XYZ file of C-alpha atoms in Angstrom:
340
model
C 108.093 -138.511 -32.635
C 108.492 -137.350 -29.019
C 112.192 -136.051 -27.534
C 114.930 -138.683 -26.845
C 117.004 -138.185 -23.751
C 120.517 -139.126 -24.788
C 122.971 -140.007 -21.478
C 126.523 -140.013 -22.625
C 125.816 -138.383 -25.305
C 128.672 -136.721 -26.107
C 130.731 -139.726 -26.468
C 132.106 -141.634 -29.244
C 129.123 -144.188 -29.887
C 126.527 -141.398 -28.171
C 127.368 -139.243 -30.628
C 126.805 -140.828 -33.741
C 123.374 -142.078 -32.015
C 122.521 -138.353 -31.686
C 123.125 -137.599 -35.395
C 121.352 -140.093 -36.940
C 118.725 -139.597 -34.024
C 118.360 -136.017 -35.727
C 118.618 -136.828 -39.457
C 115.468 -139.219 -38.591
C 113.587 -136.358 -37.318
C 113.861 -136.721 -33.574
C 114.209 -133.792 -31.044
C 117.169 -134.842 -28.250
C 118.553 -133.479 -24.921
C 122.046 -134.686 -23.841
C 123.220 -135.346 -20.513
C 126.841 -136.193 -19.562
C 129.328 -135.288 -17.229
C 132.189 -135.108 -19.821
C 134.781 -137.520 -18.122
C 135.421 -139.230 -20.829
C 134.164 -136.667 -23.960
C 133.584 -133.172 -24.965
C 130.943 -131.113 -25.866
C 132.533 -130.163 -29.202
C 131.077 -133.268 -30.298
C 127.885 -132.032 -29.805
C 128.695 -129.059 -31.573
C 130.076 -130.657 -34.909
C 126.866 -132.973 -34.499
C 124.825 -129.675 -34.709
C 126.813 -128.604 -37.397
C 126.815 -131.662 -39.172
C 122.989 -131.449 -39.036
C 121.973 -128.181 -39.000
C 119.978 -128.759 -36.007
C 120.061 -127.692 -31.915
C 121.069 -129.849 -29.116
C 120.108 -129.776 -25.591
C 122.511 -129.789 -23.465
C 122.862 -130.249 -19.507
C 126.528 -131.299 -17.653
C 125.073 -133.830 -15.830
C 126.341 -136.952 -13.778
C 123.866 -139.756 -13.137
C 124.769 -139.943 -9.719
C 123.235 -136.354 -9.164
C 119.875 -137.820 -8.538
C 118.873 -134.335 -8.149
C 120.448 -132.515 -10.846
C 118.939 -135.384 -13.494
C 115.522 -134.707 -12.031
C 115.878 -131.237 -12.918
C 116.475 -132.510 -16.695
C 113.544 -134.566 -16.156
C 111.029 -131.776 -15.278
C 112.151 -129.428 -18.087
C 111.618 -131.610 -20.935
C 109.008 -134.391 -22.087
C 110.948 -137.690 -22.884
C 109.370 -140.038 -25.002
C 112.555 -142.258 -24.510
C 115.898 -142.478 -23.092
C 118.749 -144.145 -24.549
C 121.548 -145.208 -21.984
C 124.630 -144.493 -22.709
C 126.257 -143.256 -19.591
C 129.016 -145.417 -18.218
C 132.909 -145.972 -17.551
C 134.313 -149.020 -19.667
C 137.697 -149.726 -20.137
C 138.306 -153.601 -18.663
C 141.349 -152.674 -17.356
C 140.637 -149.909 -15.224
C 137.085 -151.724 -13.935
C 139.888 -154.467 -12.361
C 142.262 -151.978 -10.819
C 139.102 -150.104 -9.814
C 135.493 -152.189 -8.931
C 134.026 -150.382 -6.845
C 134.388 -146.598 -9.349
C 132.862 -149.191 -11.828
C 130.022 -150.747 -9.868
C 129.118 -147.206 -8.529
C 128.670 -145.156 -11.540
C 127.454 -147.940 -14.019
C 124.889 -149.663 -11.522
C 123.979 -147.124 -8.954
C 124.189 -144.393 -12.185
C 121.288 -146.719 -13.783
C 118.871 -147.124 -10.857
C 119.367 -143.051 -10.481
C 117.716 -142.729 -14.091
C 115.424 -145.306 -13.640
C 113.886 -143.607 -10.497
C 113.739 -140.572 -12.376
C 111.991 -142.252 -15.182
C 109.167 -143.337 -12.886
C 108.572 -140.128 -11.494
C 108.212 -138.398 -14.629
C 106.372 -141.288 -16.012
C 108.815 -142.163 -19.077
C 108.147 -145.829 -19.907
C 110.829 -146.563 -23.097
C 114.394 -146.783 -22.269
C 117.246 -148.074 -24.986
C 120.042 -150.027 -23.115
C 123.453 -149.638 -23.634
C 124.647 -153.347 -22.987
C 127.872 -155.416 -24.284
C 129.165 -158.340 -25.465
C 131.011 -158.805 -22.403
C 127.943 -160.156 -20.634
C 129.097 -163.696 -22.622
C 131.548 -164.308 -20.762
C 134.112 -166.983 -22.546
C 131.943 -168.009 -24.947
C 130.922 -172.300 -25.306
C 130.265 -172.005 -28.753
C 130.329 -169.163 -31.363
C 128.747 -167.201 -33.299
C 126.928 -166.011 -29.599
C 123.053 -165.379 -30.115
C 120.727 -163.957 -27.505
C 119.919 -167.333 -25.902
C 123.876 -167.862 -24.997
C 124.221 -167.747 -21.706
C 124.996 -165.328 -19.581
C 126.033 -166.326 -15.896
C 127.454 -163.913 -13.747
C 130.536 -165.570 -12.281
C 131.814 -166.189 -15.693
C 131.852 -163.227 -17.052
C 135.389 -162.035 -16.751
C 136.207 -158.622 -15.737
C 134.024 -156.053 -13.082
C 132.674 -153.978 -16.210
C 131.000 -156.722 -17.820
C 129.239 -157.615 -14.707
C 128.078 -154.248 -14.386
C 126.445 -154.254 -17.850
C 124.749 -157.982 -17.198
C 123.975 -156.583 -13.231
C 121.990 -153.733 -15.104
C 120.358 -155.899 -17.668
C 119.077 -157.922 -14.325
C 118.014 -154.508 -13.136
C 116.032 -153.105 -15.939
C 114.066 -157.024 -16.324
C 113.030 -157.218 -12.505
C 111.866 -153.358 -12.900
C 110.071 -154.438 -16.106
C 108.880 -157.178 -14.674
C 107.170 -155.125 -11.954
C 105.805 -152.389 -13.801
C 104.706 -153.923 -17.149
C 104.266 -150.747 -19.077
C 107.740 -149.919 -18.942
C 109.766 -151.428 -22.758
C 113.254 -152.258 -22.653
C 115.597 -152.782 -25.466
C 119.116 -154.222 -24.560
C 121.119 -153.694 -27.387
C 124.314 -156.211 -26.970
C 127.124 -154.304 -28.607
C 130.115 -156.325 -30.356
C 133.493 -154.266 -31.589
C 132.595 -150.553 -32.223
C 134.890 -148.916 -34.981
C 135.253 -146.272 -37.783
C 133.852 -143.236 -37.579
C 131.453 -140.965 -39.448
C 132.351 -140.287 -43.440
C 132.364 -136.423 -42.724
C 135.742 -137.185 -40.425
C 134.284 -134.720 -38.117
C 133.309 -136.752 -35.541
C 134.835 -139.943 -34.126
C 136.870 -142.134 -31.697
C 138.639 -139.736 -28.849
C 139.340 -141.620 -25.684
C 141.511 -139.579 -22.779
C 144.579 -140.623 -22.389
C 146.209 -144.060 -23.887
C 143.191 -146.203 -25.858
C 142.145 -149.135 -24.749
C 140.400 -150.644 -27.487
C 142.157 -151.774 -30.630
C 141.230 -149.103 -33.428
C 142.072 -145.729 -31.719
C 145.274 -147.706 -30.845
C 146.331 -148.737 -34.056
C 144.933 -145.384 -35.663
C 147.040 -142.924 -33.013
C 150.336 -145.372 -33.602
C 149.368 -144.461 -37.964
C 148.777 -140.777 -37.162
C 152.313 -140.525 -35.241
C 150.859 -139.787 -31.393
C 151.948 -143.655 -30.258
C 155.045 -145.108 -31.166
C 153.577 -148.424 -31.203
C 150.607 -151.313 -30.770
C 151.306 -153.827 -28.241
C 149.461 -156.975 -29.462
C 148.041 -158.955 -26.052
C 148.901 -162.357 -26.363
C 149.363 -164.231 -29.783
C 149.209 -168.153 -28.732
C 145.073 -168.131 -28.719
C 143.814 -170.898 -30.472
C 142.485 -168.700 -33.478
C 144.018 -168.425 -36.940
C 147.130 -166.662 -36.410
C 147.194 -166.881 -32.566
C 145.974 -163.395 -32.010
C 142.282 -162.432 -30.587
C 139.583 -162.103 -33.010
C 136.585 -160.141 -32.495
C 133.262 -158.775 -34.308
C 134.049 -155.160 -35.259
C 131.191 -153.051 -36.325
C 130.946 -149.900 -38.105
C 129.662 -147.175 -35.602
C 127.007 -145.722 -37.598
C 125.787 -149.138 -38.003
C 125.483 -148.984 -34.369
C 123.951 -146.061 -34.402
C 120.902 -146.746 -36.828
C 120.559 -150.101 -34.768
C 119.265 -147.528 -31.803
C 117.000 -145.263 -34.030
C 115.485 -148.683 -35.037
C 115.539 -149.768 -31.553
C 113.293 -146.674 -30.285
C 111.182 -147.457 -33.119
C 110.470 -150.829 -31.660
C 109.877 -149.273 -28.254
C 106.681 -147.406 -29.802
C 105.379 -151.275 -30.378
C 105.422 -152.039 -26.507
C 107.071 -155.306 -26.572
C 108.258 -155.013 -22.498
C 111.763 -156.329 -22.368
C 113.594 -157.401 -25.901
C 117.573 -157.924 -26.409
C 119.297 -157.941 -29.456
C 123.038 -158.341 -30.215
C 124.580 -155.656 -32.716
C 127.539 -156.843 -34.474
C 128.433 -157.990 -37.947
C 128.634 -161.833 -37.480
C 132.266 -161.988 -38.921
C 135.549 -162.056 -36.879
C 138.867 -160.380 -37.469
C 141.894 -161.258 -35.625
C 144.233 -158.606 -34.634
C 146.644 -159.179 -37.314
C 144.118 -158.987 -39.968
C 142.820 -155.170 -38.504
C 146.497 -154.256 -38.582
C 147.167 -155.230 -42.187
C 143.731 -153.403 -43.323
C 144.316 -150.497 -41.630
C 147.869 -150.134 -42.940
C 146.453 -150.535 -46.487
C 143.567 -147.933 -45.404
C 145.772 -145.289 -44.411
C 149.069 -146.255 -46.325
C 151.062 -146.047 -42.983
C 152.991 -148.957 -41.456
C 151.624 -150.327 -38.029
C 154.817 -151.599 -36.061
C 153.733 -153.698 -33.095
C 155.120 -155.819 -29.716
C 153.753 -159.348 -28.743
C 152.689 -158.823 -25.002
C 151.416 -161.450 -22.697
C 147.577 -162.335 -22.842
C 145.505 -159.549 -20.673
C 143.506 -160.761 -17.854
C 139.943 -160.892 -18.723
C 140.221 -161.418 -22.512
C 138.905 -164.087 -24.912
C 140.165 -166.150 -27.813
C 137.167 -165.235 -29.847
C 133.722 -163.781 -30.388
C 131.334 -162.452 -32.760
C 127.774 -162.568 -32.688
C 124.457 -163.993 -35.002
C 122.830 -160.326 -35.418
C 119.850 -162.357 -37.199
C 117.341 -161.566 -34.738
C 118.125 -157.956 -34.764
C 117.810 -158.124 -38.725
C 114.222 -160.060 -37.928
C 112.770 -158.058 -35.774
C 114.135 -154.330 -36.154
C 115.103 -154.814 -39.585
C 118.673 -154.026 -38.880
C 122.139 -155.804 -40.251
C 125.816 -153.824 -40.826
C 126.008 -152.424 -44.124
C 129.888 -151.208 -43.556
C 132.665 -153.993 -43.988
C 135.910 -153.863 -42.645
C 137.632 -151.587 -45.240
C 135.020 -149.082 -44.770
C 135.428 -149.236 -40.979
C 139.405 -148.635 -40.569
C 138.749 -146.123 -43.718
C 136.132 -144.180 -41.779
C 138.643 -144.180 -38.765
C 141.591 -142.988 -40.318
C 139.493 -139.822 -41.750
C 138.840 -139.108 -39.146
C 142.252 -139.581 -36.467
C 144.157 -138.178 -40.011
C 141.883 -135.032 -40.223
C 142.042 -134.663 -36.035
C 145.112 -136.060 -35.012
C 144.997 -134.868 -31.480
C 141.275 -135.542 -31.642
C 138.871 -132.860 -30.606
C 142.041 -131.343 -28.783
């Protein structure tokens, strides 16, 4: 099946990616610089699966260090998940953001060439929407650069404009952009799962570390949206789901269709309220929470139509909400302090 190189693989949504990449009988080598993971997640992965990992500390911006990576191995495909992406901190800090997630791409992409590795798996976002002008978002919404709303989701739409133009030029190259909605849960073994440094900055770990004890509680950002109940509502999706929707994806890859996108999400949205009151019946802790004022950069609502995904890689979530905030509080109730 030909060796996957996994960037950011030691992350939360790299990985799951690399276990399921393994239990579907692929070989992988990880790169990642480990500013925002660990390698004991590699090493539960291994565990988990009874098979070896490749390993190399590397950051993308090492052109020369990833070559090395390049030269030792023979990549059928890379999956891309190397990049910094909390909205707040790509406001307070652009140019870290455009830097590492941009300049970190065209790095790998050069290396690609030279070693002549044509299939590449995208890590892209929702956030490349924008505000969306109608919902559920499919992969003909648009997607205009001045509207989308914070500096990290114009680095993931800056890259997807990348990736076509170098498609575009060298026709043997496949590209799969792989539009991620709400990641969540964690794997049922509650060995590996959601461990961001320092205060969360998605939802989930949020709520989970205020259930566990480690926060004292969720602020809730903004509750006078037009939605529902006021509060933001968004397309969670089961992680593992994720992660079979990129073993499918490097399936697709062996087809050479040149570029394809495909948005992975559930098609259903939750507003905050409604993950708080399922995660305190999931882990049979109470959730107390603030109102805050809205954050810049956030929407009332989104959530996707995965249909095409389902169409044309066979994909669609099999894990519904209870599952998800079940998964996740396995696993932050098993590891309260995370890999720590």
């Amino acid at each position: 099946m030909g060796r996957v190189l996994v960037t950011g693989g030691a992350g939360y949504i790299g990985s799951h990616t690399c276990l399921e990449l393994l239990n579907a009988g692929f070989e992988i080598t990880v790169v990642d610089n480990l500013s925002n993971s660990t390698q004991e997640s590699l090493q539960r992965v291994s565990t988990l699966t009874g098979k070896e990992i490749a390993f190399f500390k590397v950051d993308l911006l090492d052109a020369e260090a990833l070559d090395t990576v390049f030269s030792r191995s023979d990549f059928g495909t890379v999956i891309h998940f190397a990049a910094l992406k909390a909205v707040g901190e790509s406001v307070a800090q652009p140019l870290q953001y455009y830097q590492n997630n941009v300049t970190g791409t065209v790095n790998l992409c050069q290396a690609m060439q030279r070693h002549g590795v044509t299939n590449l798996v995208f890590s892209s976002s929702a956030t490349v929407y924008g505000i969306p002008k109608s919902l559920p978002l499919t992969e003909q919404s648009e997607t205009l650069i001045h509207e989308v709303t914070n500096p990290y989701g114009r680095t993931k739409l800056m890259v997807e404009f990348v990736l076509k133009d170098w498609q575009r030029a060298f026709p043997a190259m496949n590209v799969a952009l792989l539009r991620y909605f709400n990641p969540v849960g964690a794997h049922v073994s509650g060995r590996i799962g959601e461990d961001p440094n320092g205060i969360p900055n998605n939802l989930l770990p949020y709520v989970s570390q205020v259930a566990v004890g480690r926060l004292e509680k969720l602020g809730v950002f903004g509750d006078d949206y037009e939605t529902a109940d006021g509060t933001g509502v968004r397309d969670y999706i089961h992680v593992v789901d994720l992660a079979v929707g990129h073993v499918l994806a490097v399936k697709k890859l062996s087809e050479n269709p040149g570029v394809v996108t495909y948005n992975l999400g559930t098609g259903i949205g939750y507003s905050v309220f409604q993950i708080i009151a399922a995660f305190e019946e999931a882990s049979g802790q109470r959730i107390p929470f603030e109102i805050l004022p809205r954050r810049a950069g956030d929407v009332a609502a989104c959530f996707a139509d995965p249909s095409l995904a389902k169409l044309e890689l066979g994909w669609s979530a099999n894990r519904g909400l209870q599952e998800m905030c079940i998964d996740g509080w396995r696993w932050q109730s098993n590891n309260p302090n995370g890999y720590a």
